[in-house]
Structures are given as structure tokens and as C-alpha cells.
Coordinates of C-alpha atoms (C1' of nucleotides) in Angstrom, one line a residue:
Chain U
M279 CA 0.1 -0.1 0.0
N280 CA 2.8 2.5 0.8
S281 CA 4.7 1.7 -2.3
N282 CA 1.5 2.7 -4.1
A283 CA 1.1 5.8 -2.0
V284 CA 3.8 7.9 -3.7
K285 CA 2.1 7.5 -7.0
V286 CA -1.2 8.9 -5.7
A287 CA -1.6 12.3 -7.5
C288 CA -4.8 13.3 -8.8
S289 CA -3.2 16.0 -10.9
S290 CA -1.6 13.3 -13.1
C291 CA -4.4 10.8 -13.0
N292 CA -6.1 10.2 -16.3
L293 CA -9.5 10.1 -14.7
R294 CA -9.0 13.5 -13.3
E295 CA -11.9 14.9 -15.5
L296 CA -14.3 12.5 -14.1
C297 CA -13.5 12.9 -10.3
M298 CA -12.2 16.3 -10.0
P299 CA -13.4 19.8 -10.6
I300 CA -12.1 21.3 -13.8
G301 CA -10.2 24.6 -14.2
L302 CA -8.3 24.6 -11.0
S303 CA -5.3 26.6 -10.4
E304 CA -1.9 25.0 -10.0
A305 CA -2.0 25.6 -6.3
D306 CA -5.5 24.4 -5.7
M307 CA -4.6 21.1 -7.8
E308 CA -1.5 20.6 -5.6
R309 CA -3.9 21.0 -2.5
L310 CA -6.4 18.5 -3.9
D311 CA -3.6 16.0 -4.5
K312 CA -3.7 15.5 -0.8
L313 CA -7.3 14.5 -0.8
V314 CA -6.5 11.0 -1.5
A315 CA -4.9 9.4 1.5
T316 CA -4.4 6.0 0.0
R317 CA -5.5 3.6 -2.5
R318 CA -7.0 0.3 -1.7
R319 CA -7.4 -2.7 -3.6
V320 CA -10.6 -4.8 -3.5
R321 CA -10.8 -8.4 -5.0
R322 CA -13.7 -9.5 -7.0
G323 CA -16.6 -10.5 -4.8
N324 CA -15.2 -8.7 -1.8
A325 CA -16.8 -5.7 -0.3
L326 CA -15.3 -2.1 -0.2
F327 CA -17.8 -1.3 2.6
V328 CA -20.8 -2.9 4.0
A329 CA -24.1 -1.5 5.6
G330 CA -23.7 -0.6 9.2
E331 CA -20.0 0.1 8.8
R332 CA -18.8 3.4 10.2
F333 CA -18.4 6.1 7.5
S334 CA -15.1 7.7 7.2
A335 CA -14.3 8.3 3.5
L336 CA -15.7 8.6 0.0
Y337 CA -14.1 6.4 -2.7
A338 CA -13.2 7.2 -6.3
I339 CA -12.8 4.2 -8.4
R340 CA -9.6 3.9 -10.3
T341 CA -10.2 0.6 -11.8
G342 CA -12.7 -2.2 -11.6
F343 CA -16.4 -2.4 -11.4
F344 CA -18.8 -2.4 -8.3
K345 CA -22.4 -2.8 -7.4
T346 CA -24.2 -1.2 -4.5
C347 CA -27.1 -2.9 -2.9
I348 CA -29.1 -2.8 0.2
A349 CA -30.4 -5.8 2.1
T350 CA -33.2 -5.9 4.6
E351 CA -33.8 -8.2 7.6
D352 CA -36.7 -9.9 5.9
G353 CA -34.4 -11.1 3.1
R354 CA -35.0 -8.6 0.3
D355 CA -32.1 -7.4 -1.7
Q356 CA -32.0 -4.5 -4.1
V357 CA -29.1 -3.4 -6.3
T358 CA -29.2 0.2 -6.2
G359 CA -26.5 1.0 -8.8
F360 CA -23.4 -0.1 -10.7
Q361 CA -20.3 2.0 -10.5
M362 CA -17.3 2.2 -12.8
A363 CA -14.0 4.1 -13.1
G364 CA -14.1 7.7 -12.2
E365 CA -17.3 7.3 -10.2
I366 CA -17.6 8.2 -6.6
M367 CA -19.1 5.7 -3.8
G368 CA -20.0 6.1 -0.2
L369 CA -22.3 9.2 -0.5
D370 CA -25.1 7.3 1.4
G371 CA -22.9 7.2 4.5
I372 CA -22.6 10.9 5.2
V373 CA -26.1 11.3 6.7
S374 CA -25.8 8.9 9.6
D375 CA -22.0 8.4 9.8
A376 CA -22.6 4.8 8.8
H377 CA -22.9 3.3 5.5
T378 CA -26.5 2.1 4.6
C379 CA -25.5 -0.2 1.5
N380 CA -22.9 -2.8 0.5
A381 CA -20.4 -1.9 -2.1
I382 CA -19.2 -5.2 -3.7
A383 CA -16.5 -5.3 -6.3
L384 CA -17.6 -7.2 -9.5
E385 CA -14.2 -7.4 -10.8
D386 CA -10.8 -6.7 -9.1
A387 CA -10.7 -3.0 -8.4
E388 CA -8.7 -0.2 -6.9
V389 CA -10.1 2.8 -5.3
C390 CA -8.8 6.2 -4.1
V391 CA -9.7 6.6 -0.5
M392 CA -10.6 10.2 0.3
P393 CA -11.2 10.8 4.2
Y394 CA -14.3 12.7 4.7
G395 CA -12.7 15.0 7.1
R396 CA -10.2 16.1 4.5
I397 CA -13.0 16.7 2.0
E398 CA -14.9 18.8 4.4
E399 CA -11.7 20.8 5.2
F400 CA -10.6 21.3 1.8
S401 CA -14.1 22.2 0.3
R402 CA -14.3 25.0 3.0
E403 CA -11.0 26.4 1.4
V404 CA -11.3 25.4 -2.4
H405 CA -14.5 26.9 -3.7
A406 CA -14.5 24.7 -6.8
L407 CA -14.2 21.6 -4.7
Q408 CA -17.3 22.6 -2.6
K409 CA -19.3 23.1 -5.7
H410 CA -18.1 19.9 -7.0
I411 CA -19.0 17.9 -4.0
H412 CA -22.5 19.5 -4.1
K413 CA -22.8 18.5 -7.7
I414 CA -21.8 14.9 -7.1
L415 CA -24.3 14.6 -4.5
S416 CA -27.0 16.3 -6.7
R417 CA -26.1 14.1 -9.7
E418 CA -26.7 11.0 -7.7
I419 CA -30.2 12.3 -6.6
V420 CA -31.0 13.0 -10.3
R421 CA -29.7 9.6 -11.3
E422 CA -32.0 7.9 -8.8
H423 CA -34.9 9.9 -10.1
G424 CA -34.2 8.2 -13.6
V425 CA -34.2 4.9 -11.8
M426 CA -37.5 5.6 -10.2
L427 CA -39.1 6.5 -13.5
L428 CA -37.7 3.3 -14.9
L429 CA -39.0 1.2 -12.1
G430 CA -42.3 3.0 -11.8
S431 CA -43.3 3.4 -15.3
M432 CA -41.4 1.1 -17.9
R433 CA -42.0 -2.4 -18.9
A434 CA -39.3 -5.2 -19.0
E435 CA -38.1 -4.4 -22.6
E436 CA -37.9 -0.7 -21.9
R437 CA -35.9 -1.1 -18.7
L438 CA -33.4 -3.3 -20.2
A439 CA -33.0 -1.1 -23.3
A440 CA -32.6 1.9 -21.1
F441 CA -30.1 0.0 -18.9
L442 CA -28.0 -1.1 -21.9
L443 CA -27.9 2.4 -23.4
N444 CA -26.8 4.0 -20.1
L445 CA -24.2 1.5 -19.7
V446 CA -22.5 1.9 -23.1
Q447 CA -22.9 5.6 -22.9
R448 CA -20.8 5.6 -19.6
L449 CA -18.4 3.1 -21.0
H450 CA -18.1 5.3 -24.2
A451 CA -17.1 8.2 -22.0
R452 CA -14.3 6.2 -20.8
G453 CA -13.1 5.4 -24.2
F454 CA -14.7 2.1 -24.8
S455 CA -16.9 1.0 -27.7
Q456 CA -20.4 2.5 -28.4
S457 CA -21.6 -0.8 -29.3
E458 CA -19.7 -3.5 -27.6
L459 CA -19.6 -4.3 -23.9
V460 CA -18.9 -7.1 -21.5
L461 CA -21.4 -7.2 -18.7
R462 CA -19.7 -7.5 -15.3
M463 CA -22.8 -8.5 -13.4
T464 CA -25.1 -11.5 -13.5
R465 CA -28.6 -11.6 -15.0
E466 CA -29.9 -11.8 -11.4
E467 CA -28.1 -8.5 -10.4
I468 CA -29.4 -6.8 -13.5
G469 CA -32.8 -8.1 -12.7
S470 CA -32.6 -6.8 -9.0
Y471 CA -31.5 -3.4 -10.3
L472 CA -34.3 -3.3 -12.9
G473 CA -37.0 -4.7 -10.5
L474 CA -37.3 -8.0 -12.7
K475 CA -36.4 -11.7 -12.3
L476 CA -33.4 -13.0 -13.8
E477 CA -35.4 -15.2 -16.2
T478 CA -37.1 -12.0 -17.6
I479 CA -33.7 -10.6 -18.2
S480 CA -32.6 -13.7 -20.1
R481 CA -35.8 -13.8 -22.1
T482 CA -35.6 -10.2 -22.9
F483 CA -32.1 -10.6 -24.0
S484 CA -33.1 -13.4 -26.3
H485 CA -35.9 -11.5 -27.7
F486 CA -33.6 -8.5 -28.5
A487 CA -31.3 -11.0 -30.3
E488 CA -34.2 -12.5 -32.2
Q489 CA -35.1 -9.1 -33.5
G490 CA -31.6 -8.4 -34.6
I491 CA -31.1 -5.5 -32.1
L492 CA -28.4 -7.1 -30.0
H493 CA -26.0 -9.9 -30.4
V494 CA -25.8 -11.8 -27.1
R495 CA -23.2 -14.4 -26.2
Q496 CA -23.2 -14.8 -22.4
R497 CA -22.0 -11.6 -21.0
H498 CA -20.7 -10.4 -24.3
I499 CA -23.2 -7.9 -25.9
R500 CA -22.9 -6.2 -29.1
I501 CA -25.4 -3.6 -29.9
R502 CA -26.4 -3.9 -33.5
D503 CA -29.2 -1.2 -33.6
T504 CA -28.9 1.5 -31.2
E505 CA -31.7 3.5 -32.7
A506 CA -34.0 0.5 -32.1
L507 CA -33.1 0.5 -28.3
R508 CA -33.8 4.3 -28.2
A509 CA -37.1 3.6 -29.8
I510 CA -38.0 1.1 -27.3
V511 CA -37.2 3.3 -24.3
N512 CA -39.1 6.2 -25.9
A513 CA -42.1 4.2 -26.7
Q514 CA -45.4 5.7 -25.7
P515 CA -46.3 3.9 -22.3
R516 CA -49.8 3.5 -23.7
Chain J
M1336 CA -43.5 39.8 0.6
N1337 CA -41.7 42.5 2.3
S1338 CA -44.2 42.7 5.1
N1339 CA -43.4 39.1 5.7
A1340 CA -39.6 39.6 5.3
V1341 CA -39.2 41.1 8.8
K1342 CA -40.6 38.0 10.4
V1343 CA -38.2 35.7 8.6
A1344 CA -35.8 34.3 11.2
C1345 CA -34.8 30.7 11.5
S1346 CA -33.7 31.3 15.0
S1347 CA -37.3 31.7 16.1
C1348 CA -38.9 29.4 13.8
N1349 CA -40.6 26.3 15.2
L1350 CA -39.3 24.1 12.5
R1351 CA -35.9 25.0 13.2
E1352 CA -34.9 21.4 14.3
L1353 CA -36.1 20.1 11.0
C1354 CA -34.3 22.6 8.8
M1355 CA -31.3 23.8 10.5
P1356 CA -28.2 22.3 12.1
I1357 CA -28.4 21.8 16.0
G1358 CA -26.2 23.1 18.7
L1359 CA -25.3 26.3 17.0
S1360 CA -23.7 29.2 18.9
E1361 CA -25.6 32.5 19.0
A1362 CA -23.4 34.0 16.6
D1363 CA -23.7 31.3 13.9
M1364 CA -27.5 31.3 14.5
E1365 CA -27.6 35.0 13.8
R1366 CA -25.6 34.5 10.6
L1367 CA -28.0 31.7 9.4
D1368 CA -30.9 34.0 10.0
K1369 CA -29.6 35.5 6.7
L1370 CA -29.9 32.3 4.8
V1371 CA -33.5 33.0 4.0
A1372 CA -33.9 35.8 1.6
T1373 CA -37.6 35.8 1.4
R1374 CA -40.6 33.7 1.7
R1375 CA -42.6 32.7 -1.1
R1376 CA -46.4 31.5 -1.2
V1377 CA -47.5 28.9 -3.6
R1378 CA -51.2 28.3 -4.1
R1379 CA -52.5 24.7 -4.5
G1380 CA -51.9 23.4 -7.9
N1381 CA -49.1 25.9 -8.8
A1382 CA -45.5 25.1 -9.1
L1383 CA -42.6 26.4 -7.0
F1384 CA -40.3 25.3 -9.7
V1385 CA -40.4 23.4 -13.0
A1386 CA -38.0 21.2 -14.9
G1387 CA -35.7 23.4 -17.0
E1388 CA -36.0 26.3 -14.9
R1389 CA -32.7 28.0 -13.8
F1390 CA -31.6 26.8 -10.4
S1391 CA -30.9 29.6 -7.9
A1392 CA -32.1 28.5 -4.5
L1393 CA -33.1 25.7 -2.2
Y1394 CA -36.5 25.9 -0.5
A1395 CA -37.6 24.8 2.9
I1396 CA -41.2 24.2 3.4
R1397 CA -42.8 26.3 6.1
T1398 CA -46.4 25.1 5.5
G1399 CA -48.2 23.1 3.0
F1400 CA -47.5 20.0 1.0
F1401 CA -45.7 19.3 -2.2
K1402 CA -45.2 16.7 -4.8
T1403 CA -42.1 16.5 -7.0
C1404 CA -42.4 14.9 -10.4
I1405 CA -40.6 14.3 -13.6
A1406 CA -42.2 14.2 -17.0
T1407 CA -40.6 12.9 -20.2
E1408 CA -41.1 14.0 -23.7
D1409 CA -42.8 10.7 -24.5
G1410 CA -45.4 11.3 -22.0
R1411 CA -44.3 9.4 -18.9
D1412 CA -44.8 11.1 -15.5
Q1413 CA -43.3 9.9 -12.3
V1414 CA -43.9 11.4 -8.9
T1415 CA -40.5 11.2 -7.2
G1416 CA -41.6 12.3 -3.8
F1417 CA -44.0 14.1 -1.5
Q1418 CA -42.5 16.8 0.8
M1419 CA -44.0 18.4 4.0
A1420 CA -43.1 21.1 6.4
G1421 CA -39.4 21.3 7.4
E1422 CA -38.2 19.5 4.3
I1423 CA -35.8 20.9 1.7
M1424 CA -36.7 21.1 -2.0
G1425 CA -34.6 21.9 -5.0
L1426 CA -31.6 19.5 -4.5
D1427 CA -32.0 18.1 -7.9
G1428 CA -31.0 21.6 -9.4
I1429 CA -27.5 21.8 -8.0
V1430 CA -25.7 19.5 -10.6
S1431 CA -26.7 21.3 -13.8
D1432 CA -27.8 24.6 -12.7
A1433 CA -31.3 23.8 -13.7
H1434 CA -34.1 22.0 -12.1
T1435 CA -34.9 18.6 -13.4
C1436 CA -38.3 18.1 -11.8
N1437 CA -41.5 20.0 -11.1
A1438 CA -42.3 20.9 -7.6
I1439 CA -46.1 21.4 -7.3
A1440 CA -48.0 22.5 -4.2
L1441 CA -50.8 19.9 -3.2
E1442 CA -52.2 22.6 -0.8
D1443 CA -51.6 26.2 -0.3
A1444 CA -48.0 26.5 0.8
E1445 CA -45.2 28.9 2.1
V1446 CA -41.6 28.3 1.5
C1447 CA -38.4 29.8 2.7
V1448 CA -36.1 30.8 -0.3
M1449 CA -32.6 30.1 0.4
P1450 CA -30.4 31.5 -2.4
Y1451 CA -27.8 28.9 -3.3
G1452 CA -25.0 31.4 -3.4
R1453 CA -25.6 32.3 0.2
I1454 CA -25.7 28.5 1.1
E1455 CA -22.3 28.0 -0.5
E1456 CA -20.9 31.1 1.3
F1457 CA -22.2 30.5 4.8
S1458 CA -21.3 26.7 4.7
R1459 CA -17.7 27.6 4.0
E1460 CA -17.8 29.7 7.1
V1461 CA -20.1 27.9 9.5
H1462 CA -18.9 24.3 9.6
A1463 CA -22.0 23.0 11.1
L1464 CA -24.0 24.3 8.2
Q1465 CA -21.4 22.6 5.7
K1466 CA -22.1 19.3 7.5
H1467 CA -25.8 19.9 7.5
I1468 CA -26.1 20.5 3.7
H1469 CA -24.1 17.4 3.0
K1470 CA -26.4 15.4 5.3
I1471 CA -29.6 16.7 3.7
L1472 CA -28.3 15.6 0.2
S1473 CA -27.1 12.2 1.6
R1474 CA -30.3 11.7 3.4
E1475 CA -32.2 12.2 0.1
I1476 CA -29.9 9.7 -1.6
V1477 CA -30.8 7.2 1.1
R1478 CA -34.5 8.0 1.0
E1479 CA -34.4 7.1 -2.7
H1480 CA -32.6 3.8 -2.2
G1481 CA -35.6 3.0 0.0
V1482 CA -38.0 3.8 -2.9
M1483 CA -35.9 1.8 -5.2
L1484 CA -36.3 -1.2 -2.9
L1485 CA -40.0 -0.6 -2.7
L1486 CA -40.4 -0.3 -6.4
G1487 CA -38.0 -3.0 -7.3
S1488 CA -39.2 -5.8 -4.8
M1489 CA -42.5 -5.1 -3.2
R1490 CA -46.0 -6.0 -4.3
A1491 CA -48.9 -3.5 -4.3
E1492 CA -50.0 -4.2 -0.6
E1493 CA -46.5 -3.9 0.6
R1494 CA -45.8 -0.8 -1.3
L1495 CA -48.9 1.0 0.0
A1496 CA -48.3 -0.2 3.5
A1497 CA -44.8 1.2 3.6
F1498 CA -46.0 4.3 2.0
L1499 CA -48.7 5.0 4.8
L1500 CA -46.3 4.0 7.6
N1501 CA -43.7 6.5 6.2
L1502 CA -46.3 9.2 5.9
V1503 CA -47.7 8.9 9.4
Q1504 CA -44.2 8.5 10.9
R1505 CA -43.3 11.9 9.3
L1506 CA -46.5 13.5 10.3
H1507 CA -46.1 12.2 13.8
A1508 CA -42.6 13.8 14.0
R1509 CA -44.4 17.1 13.3
G1510 CA -46.9 16.6 16.0
F1511 CA -49.6 15.1 14.3
S1512 CA -51.5 11.8 15.1
Q1513 CA -49.8 8.5 14.6
S1514 CA -52.9 6.9 13.4
E1515 CA -55.0 9.5 11.5
L1516 CA -54.1 11.3 8.4
V1517 CA -55.5 13.2 5.4
L1518 CA -54.0 12.4 2.3
R1519 CA -53.0 15.5 0.3
M1520 CA -52.7 13.7 -3.0
T1521 CA -54.9 11.8 -5.3
R1522 CA -54.9 7.9 -5.8
E1523 CA -53.4 8.6 -9.2
E1524 CA -50.4 10.5 -7.6
I1525 CA -50.0 7.7 -5.0
G1526 CA -49.9 5.3 -7.8
S1527 CA -47.4 7.2 -9.8
Y1528 CA -45.1 7.3 -6.8
L1529 CA -45.6 3.6 -6.0
G1530 CA -45.4 2.4 -9.6
L1531 CA -49.1 1.3 -9.6
K1532 CA -52.3 2.3 -11.3
L1533 CA -54.7 4.4 -9.4
E1534 CA -57.2 1.5 -9.5
T1535 CA -54.9 -0.6 -7.8
I1536 CA -54.4 1.9 -5.0
S1537 CA -58.2 2.1 -4.7
R1538 CA -58.5 -1.6 -4.5
T1539 CA -55.7 -2.0 -2.0
F1540 CA -57.2 0.7 0.2
S1541 CA -60.5 -1.2 0.0
H1542 CA -58.8 -4.5 0.8
F1543 CA -57.1 -3.1 3.9
A1544 CA -60.4 -1.6 5.0
E1545 CA -62.1 -5.1 4.7
Q1546 CA -59.4 -6.5 6.9
G1547 CA -59.9 -4.0 9.5
I1548 CA -56.5 -2.6 9.1
L1549 CA -57.6 0.9 7.9
H1550 CA -60.6 3.0 8.1
V1551 CA -60.8 4.8 4.6
R1552 CA -63.2 7.6 3.6
Q1553 CA -62.0 9.4 0.6
R1554 CA -58.7 10.8 1.7
H1555 CA -59.3 10.5 5.4
I1556 CA -57.4 7.5 6.6
R1557 CA -57.4 6.0 10.0
I1558 CA -54.9 3.4 10.9
R1559 CA -56.6 0.8 13.1
D1560 CA -53.8 -1.7 13.1
T1561 CA -50.3 -0.4 12.7
E1562 CA -48.7 -3.8 13.5
A1563 CA -50.6 -5.4 10.6
L1564 CA -49.2 -2.8 8.2
R1565 CA -45.7 -3.3 9.5
A1566 CA -46.0 -7.1 9.1
I1567 CA -47.3 -6.6 5.6
V1568 CA -44.1 -4.7 4.7
N1569 CA -42.0 -7.1 6.4
A1570 CA -43.5 -10.1 4.7
Q1571 CA -41.0 -12.5 3.2
P1572 CA -40.9 -11.8 -0.5
R1573 CA -41.0 -15.5 -1.4
Chain W
dC1295 C1' -78.0 22.3 -9.3
dG1296 C1' -75.0 20.8 -12.8
dA1297 C1' -70.2 20.2 -14.2
dC1298 C1' -66.1 18.2 -13.1
dA1299 C1' -62.6 15.7 -10.7
dC1300 C1' -62.0 11.9 -8.1
dC1301 C1' -62.9 7.4 -6.3
dT1302 C1' -64.7 2.5 -6.4
dT1303 C1' -65.7 -1.8 -8.4
dG1304 C1' -66.2 -5.7 -11.9
dA1305 C1' -64.5 -8.5 -15.5
dA1306 C1' -61.1 -9.6 -19.1
dG1307 C1' -56.5 -9.6 -20.5
dA1308 C1' -51.5 -9.1 -20.5
dG1309 C1' -46.9 -9.0 -18.7
dG1310 C1' -44.0 -10.9 -15.6
dT1311 C1' -43.3 -14.6 -12.1
dT1312 C1' -42.6 -19.2 -10.6
dC1313 C1' -41.2 -23.8 -11.0
dA1314 C1' -38.6 -27.0 -13.4
dA1315 C1' -35.1 -29.0 -16.3
dG1316 C1' -31.3 -29.0 -19.0
dA1317 C1' -27.3 -26.5 -21.2
dA1318 C1' -23.4 -23.7 -21.1
dA1319 C1' -19.6 -21.5 -18.7
dT1320 C1' -16.5 -21.0 -14.9
dG1321 C1' -13.7 -22.4 -11.3
dT1322 C1' -11.3 -26.3 -8.4
dG1323 C1' -8.5 -29.9 -7.3
dG1324 C1' -6.1 -33.8 -8.5
Chain S
dC1335 C1' -4.6 -30.2 -18.1
dC1336 C1' -8.5 -32.7 -17.6
dA1337 C1' -12.6 -34.2 -14.7
dC1338 C1' -16.1 -32.7 -11.8
dA1339 C1' -18.6 -29.4 -9.0
dT1340 C1' -20.7 -25.2 -9.1
dT1341 C1' -22.5 -21.2 -10.8
dT1342 C1' -24.9 -18.9 -14.5
dC1343 C1' -27.9 -18.9 -18.4
dT1344 C1' -31.8 -20.4 -21.3
dT1345 C1' -36.4 -22.0 -22.2
dG1346 C1' -41.0 -23.9 -21.4
dA1347 C1' -45.4 -24.2 -19.3
dA1348 C1' -48.7 -22.8 -15.8
dC1349 C1' -50.0 -19.4 -12.8
dC1350 C1' -50.7 -15.0 -10.6
dT1351 C1' -50.7 -10.1 -9.9
dC1352 C1' -51.6 -6.0 -11.8
dT1353 C1' -53.5 -3.5 -15.6
dT1354 C1' -57.0 -2.1 -18.9
dC1355 C1' -61.3 -0.9 -20.0
dA1356 C1' -65.9 0.3 -18.6
dA1357 C1' -69.5 1.8 -15.8
dG1358 C1' -71.4 3.9 -11.9
dG1359 C1' -70.8 6.4 -7.5
dT1360 C1' -69.2 10.2 -4.4
dG1361 C1' -67.8 14.7 -3.4
dT1362 C1' -66.7 19.4 -4.4
dC1363 C1' -67.2 24.0 -6.2
dG1364 C1' -68.9 27.7 -8.9

DNA sequence: CGACACCTTGAAGAGGTTCAAGAAATGTGG
DNA sequence: CCACATTTCTTGAACCTCTTCAAGGTGTCG
């Protein structure tokens, strides 16, 4: 961990535009380099944090892919999101000083640990960071509004189409293909996120494949007709 | 509006514990009294803000009841929440300097207008306010996780039971009855929020009434068996 | 009092779930 | 590196919950 520590520098990180405010002065940038205390590796299947754990830091994903999920005593389990490089996790912990969800790595991952105390301190001093933190929190609220719309008003095909378009769009912003992706999660996890059963996910994939909209081989997905997916999402809900 | 302005003082507001950080010094409290620029009245059915409108302030509800909802071009409409006295609205606008949802008053209301610039400024100076703002944002994220769980994994009866318990709990925190409430919204609005059709809401109300769990007369609801409602929410989801 | 919005209830239908079985991929240990 | 166990995925058939459509009832407000 310490051998990594020397390399920790947001100013030279290629994910900077995703994590950090833009247009900072040299001096401010240098300050913010101190935001990241350490990096932490998380092996596939392991938790970065779990519900109930004391909240102490936000995490920026450097590499890897996560899911966040909440579990209730009565055995319900809901995936609340999937996170990829450049995205921030742990926002749920601020309100009560404890995490309320589990963050599980779906592939080997590395995150930047940003102690919350430092974030508070620096964002009082660096105006742009304050704005940035507020925006990150607000963006998550808006994202979840979108999920509520999806869960509340879309049918299975629309949900899966919206999900895939969102995934490729985010992957594309990170330099990946617009039409090809490898799912990091199981059908069951997709189903949990979309409020559907894994069989429905599987069937809907097959259906899209039959129609020539997708090419599906296990977790390898190739989008053959993006416009068709868009049309499905924007279909009149009757 | 100006005749009201003199009365604007968080320090003497009986909703203070709901809106403001606790344990402030006299001096800090005095500062924060300046957070609220004005009050604004909104008549039932009118919007406090609408999607697309430029974001300039957060709003604390003094009196009245609101819904927030998003509408898509393709005619979908999703209620994303119901807000009551002491709750903060407008958080969705921070990320892109524009509101992304509509806030509609479901009864005549009055809100405190807190210009966002002042919030930024004061929260750099008053540590407790900074923390408080972060917590408000984080709380909204956690609330929405709960809605995702509801929409993603509960059936109609469970959703409505959870909804009612949440409503009375919040009303109770404001000094109202634990067992009696008057709904401010239509069946259709409840349905939109819960991802169900208005007929399903109506039927589920009737069903609860038949079972002796509720007494329902239009929008007047009396909860006759809180434990039964809790049991319904916590039922094993098979 | 009439117009309008809101609510209730019934019957038929659709979409998604459940249960079950088998196939494909992945991981593990010899 | 292969055999086996495990996990993940696919597909079919029956079922169930919620939706849709329709009609009538209740309440409210000018």
C-alpha cells in the first residue's frame, strides 16, 4: 500500500476530469492531491464497505467495477447501482455516519480513499471543490430519479434497453466502444437493479437477439441497432 | 412579501430542528438567519419550480405539502416524492444549474427561499452548516434507495403499507397523530409514486379496510392496526 | 343544481413470475 | 490439463398479480 502511495496524485491521473473539478489553479490542484489518503485494492466478490460500517471516507474508483445494494432483515435485496472508473461511492454514509448499503467489487478493483474530514476541510477552502461535491451529491439524486422513472413506469423491454444504453454511454465516455460491452454482473443482479427476475432478463435478451437488435453471447453484448433500443425506451407507455 | 420579510428568522422558527443544524452558537445562528432571503407563497396546484427552470435557490417548506415529479417527452410522468413542512426541495437543481423536476403544491404553501450562493458562502464559514447540507443531500440519496427497494421488490399491498407508515411517521414527527391522516394527493399521484395504477391503489385501500387494518373515507385514513401494516411490509418476499 | 374531478368496483386480459429441467460456462483440485 | 462441481444462463408451461377498460358512485365548487 505504501509503495503505491507515492504514485497517488490526482493532478496526473487520467480520470481527473471524471473525479475532480475542472479549471483549477496549480496551487489548488496541488492541495487536492492531498485529498486521496491511500489507495485500496478490492478483490472481485469482496466488499469495499458494508451496511452498518462506520462512514469515514468517500471512494473514487480507479479501476474495476462495483455494485451497491441494500439488504433488509426480511431477506429482500436490491441493487441500487453499478459503478465504474471515475465514479464516487459512499455518499449514502454521510447522513448518519454509517454506510447504509454494501459496495461489492464485481471485478478486481482499486479505489482512491478520500477521508471525509479532508473533503470537508478542503471544500471550505477550495470553492471549486465545494461546488463539485455538491454536484456529485445532486447528480446521484437526479440519477436515482431516473431509476424511479424506470422502475415506476417502464415495462421489461424498456427497462433493459434503457439500462444497456446507459451502460454503453458511460463506457463510451471512458473510451470504450459504443456498441460492444462485457457485462460485469449476472442476470440476477441486472434483474434486481431493474426490478425484474433473472429469467425475464434472460428472455428479454433473447428477444432482442431474435429481433436483430443485439448480439448476445453470455455476458458479451454487441449492440447492432442503437436506434431500435432508443425507440424502445421512448415508446409511448400507452 | 416585504411585510413578511421582517418576520423571517430561522432562530425563532418552530421548524428549526427540522431545517437547521442543531447546537449552533448564538453568533452562528444569527448568521444563518440571513440564509433565508424571502418567503414565497405557492397556491395549491401551482409550481414552486419546474423542470428546465434555472436553479438559484433551495427551498424549505414552512407550511403546505408538495409533490415533485419528472415528466418525459414521451408522456411518462413519475412522482418522485412528497414533501412536507421542514423538508428541503430543489436539491436536484444543483448538478446542472437547472431544475430537473417539477415541484407542485398540493395545498396552499409557504416556503423559505435560500439562495444557493448564500448557502455556499455560509457553509464555508459555518462548519455545522456545511455538514448539515451534506447530510440533507445524503439523506435524500438514502431515501431514494428505499424507494428503489420498494419499487423493485415489493408487491402492491407492501408498497401501500410502506407508504402509509412512512407518511404517518413523518407527520407524527411534526406533532400530528400516529394513526390518523388526511391524504393531500390523489390515488393517481400515490399510484405514480408507487409504480401502480390508481385502480390498484383504490382496490388495495378497500382491501385493507375489509381486513380492518384501515378505515378509509376518501382521503381520510385512520390506521386501526399499525402492526398489521408493519407485518405486511416485512413479509417474506417469497 | 349541474359540471367536473376523483374514487370504487367488476370483468377480461397481458406481462412478468414461478417452477422445473437442461445447457453452457467457470472455477477447483487432483 | 482434464474431470468434476458449481454457478450462471436459457427456455417452456402454468400461474398470478396488476393493468386495462368500462360503468357507476361520491364529493366539491362555482
